[in-house]
Coordinates of C-alpha atoms in Angstrom, one line a residue:
X1 CA -2.2 6.8 7.1
X2 CA -1.1 10.3 6.3
X3 CA -1.4 13.9 7.6
X4 CA -3.5 15.8 5.1
X5 CA -3.8 19.6 4.5
X6 CA -6.8 21.0 6.3
X7 CA -9.0 22.9 3.9
X8 CA -9.7 26.4 5.1
X9 CA -12.8 28.6 4.4
X10 CA -13.8 29.7 1.9
X11 CA -13.8 26.4 -0.1
X12 CA -16.7 24.9 -2.0
X13 CA -16.1 21.4 -0.5
X14 CA -16.8 22.8 3.0
X15 CA -20.2 24.2 2.1
X16 CA -21.4 21.3 0.0
X17 CA -23.4 18.5 1.6
X18 CA -21.4 15.2 1.5
X19 CA -22.3 12.0 -0.3
X20 CA -23.3 8.9 1.6
X21 CA -20.7 6.2 1.9
X22 CA -22.1 3.2 -0.1
X23 CA -19.4 0.7 0.7
X24 CA -16.9 0.5 3.6
X25 CA -13.7 -0.6 1.9
X26 CA -10.0 0.0 2.2
X27 CA -10.4 3.6 0.9
X28 CA -12.8 4.4 3.7
X29 CA -10.6 2.7 6.3
X30 CA -7.6 4.8 5.0
X31 CA -9.8 7.9 5.1
X32 CA -10.6 7.3 8.8
X33 CA -6.9 6.8 9.6
X34 CA -6.0 10.0 7.7
X35 CA -8.6 11.9 9.5
X36 CA -7.2 10.8 12.8
X37 CA -3.6 11.6 11.9
X38 CA -4.6 15.0 10.6
X39 CA -6.7 15.8 13.7
X40 CA -3.8 14.9 16.0
X41 CA -1.3 17.0 13.9
X42 CA -3.6 20.0 13.9
X43 CA -4.6 19.6 17.6
X44 CA -8.3 19.3 16.9
X45 CA -11.0 17.4 18.9
X46 CA -12.8 16.4 15.7
X47 CA -12.5 16.5 11.9
X48 CA -14.8 15.7 9.0
X49 CA -13.9 14.4 5.6
X50 CA -14.6 17.6 3.7
X51 CA -12.0 19.3 5.8
X52 CA -9.4 17.2 4.0
X53 CA -11.1 17.7 0.7
X54 CA -13.2 14.5 0.6
X55 CA -16.9 14.9 0.1
X56 CA -18.1 11.8 2.0
X57 CA -20.1 11.4 5.2
X58 CA -17.2 10.4 7.4
X59 CA -16.0 12.1 10.5
X60 CA -14.2 11.4 13.8
X61 CA -14.4 13.0 17.3
X62 CA -12.4 12.5 20.5
X63 CA -14.8 11.8 23.4
X64 CA -14.5 12.2 27.1
X65 CA -11.5 12.5 29.4
X66 CA -10.1 9.3 27.9
X67 CA -10.1 10.9 24.5
X68 CA -11.7 7.8 22.9
X69 CA -12.0 8.1 19.2
X70 CA -15.5 8.0 17.8
X71 CA -15.6 7.1 14.1
X72 CA -18.8 8.0 12.3
X73 CA -19.7 6.8 8.8
X74 CA -23.0 8.1 7.5
X75 CA -24.1 9.6 10.9
X76 CA -27.6 10.8 11.4
X77 CA -29.0 12.7 14.3
X78 CA -31.9 10.8 15.9
X79 CA -32.7 13.1 18.8
X80 CA -31.4 16.3 20.5
X81 CA -32.4 18.0 23.7
X82 CA -31.4 21.1 25.7
X83 CA -29.4 24.1 24.6
X84 CA -26.2 25.8 25.7
X85 CA -24.1 28.6 24.4
X86 CA -20.3 27.8 24.5
X87 CA -17.2 28.8 22.6
X88 CA -16.2 26.8 19.5
X89 CA -13.4 27.0 17.0
X90 CA -12.8 25.1 13.8
X91 CA -9.7 23.8 12.1
X92 CA -11.1 25.2 8.8
X93 CA -11.3 28.7 10.4
X94 CA -7.9 29.3 12.0
X95 CA -8.0 32.0 14.6
X96 CA -11.8 32.3 14.7
X97 CA -13.7 31.5 17.9
X98 CA -17.2 32.3 18.7
X99 CA -20.2 31.6 21.0
X100 CA -22.4 29.0 19.4
X101 CA -25.7 27.6 20.7
X102 CA -26.0 23.8 20.4
X103 CA -28.1 21.0 22.1
X104 CA -26.6 19.6 25.3
X105 CA -27.7 16.1 24.4
X106 CA -27.6 14.2 21.1
X107 CA -28.4 10.6 20.0
X108 CA -26.9 9.5 16.7
X109 CA -26.9 6.5 14.5
X110 CA -23.8 5.7 12.4
X111 CA -21.6 2.9 11.1
X112 CA -18.2 2.0 12.3
X113 CA -15.2 0.9 10.2
X114 CA -16.5 -2.7 10.2
X115 CA -19.8 -1.6 8.8
X116 CA -21.7 -2.2 12.1
X117 CA -24.5 0.2 12.7
X118 CA -24.5 1.7 16.2
X119 CA -26.4 4.2 18.3
X120 CA -24.6 6.6 20.6
X121 CA -25.8 9.1 23.2
X122 CA -23.6 12.0 24.2
X123 CA -24.0 15.1 26.3
X124 CA -22.4 18.5 26.9
X125 CA -19.0 19.0 25.2
X126 CA -19.1 15.6 23.4
X127 CA -22.6 16.4 22.0
X128 CA -21.3 19.8 20.8
X129 CA -18.3 18.2 19.1
X130 CA -20.4 15.5 17.4
X131 CA -22.9 18.0 16.1
X132 CA -20.2 20.3 14.9
X133 CA -18.7 17.5 12.8
X134 CA -22.1 16.3 11.5
X135 CA -22.8 20.0 10.5
X136 CA -19.6 19.8 8.3
X137 CA -21.0 16.7 6.6
X138 CA -24.2 18.7 5.8
X139 CA -22.3 21.6 4.5
X140 CA -23.1 23.8 7.5
X141 CA -20.2 25.8 8.8
X142 CA -19.9 27.0 12.4
X143 CA -19.4 30.6 11.4
X144 CA -23.0 30.8 10.3
X145 CA -24.0 29.8 13.9
X146 CA -21.8 32.3 15.8
X147 CA -23.8 34.5 18.1
X148 CA -20.7 36.5 19.2
X149 CA -17.1 36.4 18.1
X150 CA -14.7 35.8 21.0
X151 CA -11.3 37.6 20.8
X152 CA -8.0 36.0 21.4
X153 CA -7.6 38.1 24.5
X154 CA -10.9 36.9 25.9
X155 CA -9.9 33.3 25.2
X156 CA -6.6 33.7 27.0
X157 CA -8.3 35.2 30.0
X158 CA -10.7 32.3 30.2
X159 CA -7.9 29.7 30.0
X160 CA -6.0 31.6 32.7
X161 CA -9.0 31.6 35.0
X162 CA -9.4 27.8 34.4
X163 CA -5.8 27.2 35.4
X164 CA -6.2 29.1 38.7

């Protein structure tokens, strides 16, 4: 377990589709643990392997109020529905925030660290976070989906309104 340096755009690893994991072994378990430690250190809600310079289909996301950790190995999107525009940021794009349209529902299939295949359905913010990380695994970066850049001042105003 270690905190890794987050790779920032532009970097080839970020825009390159990741390779499938062919065997879940100690290296993959360590990668999951490193992703978690790095995500916590950088105050993210999700992180994908290419963001720490590893070109494998592995990502994690914090889900729900309980902030449960979802570990995804070789995730695939089975179904999506709905659409909503909301503000996103990305650890690989420090200081950049923008309005991005994403589905409000997603159903995925992935493996966990024990190699068990599972399906998961998520909505709203959780769906957004899962799809953002799967995009990373496909070499798709969120800046290519921004409809409008949100300034730091706008972001501060929104947070202030939420606290009232």
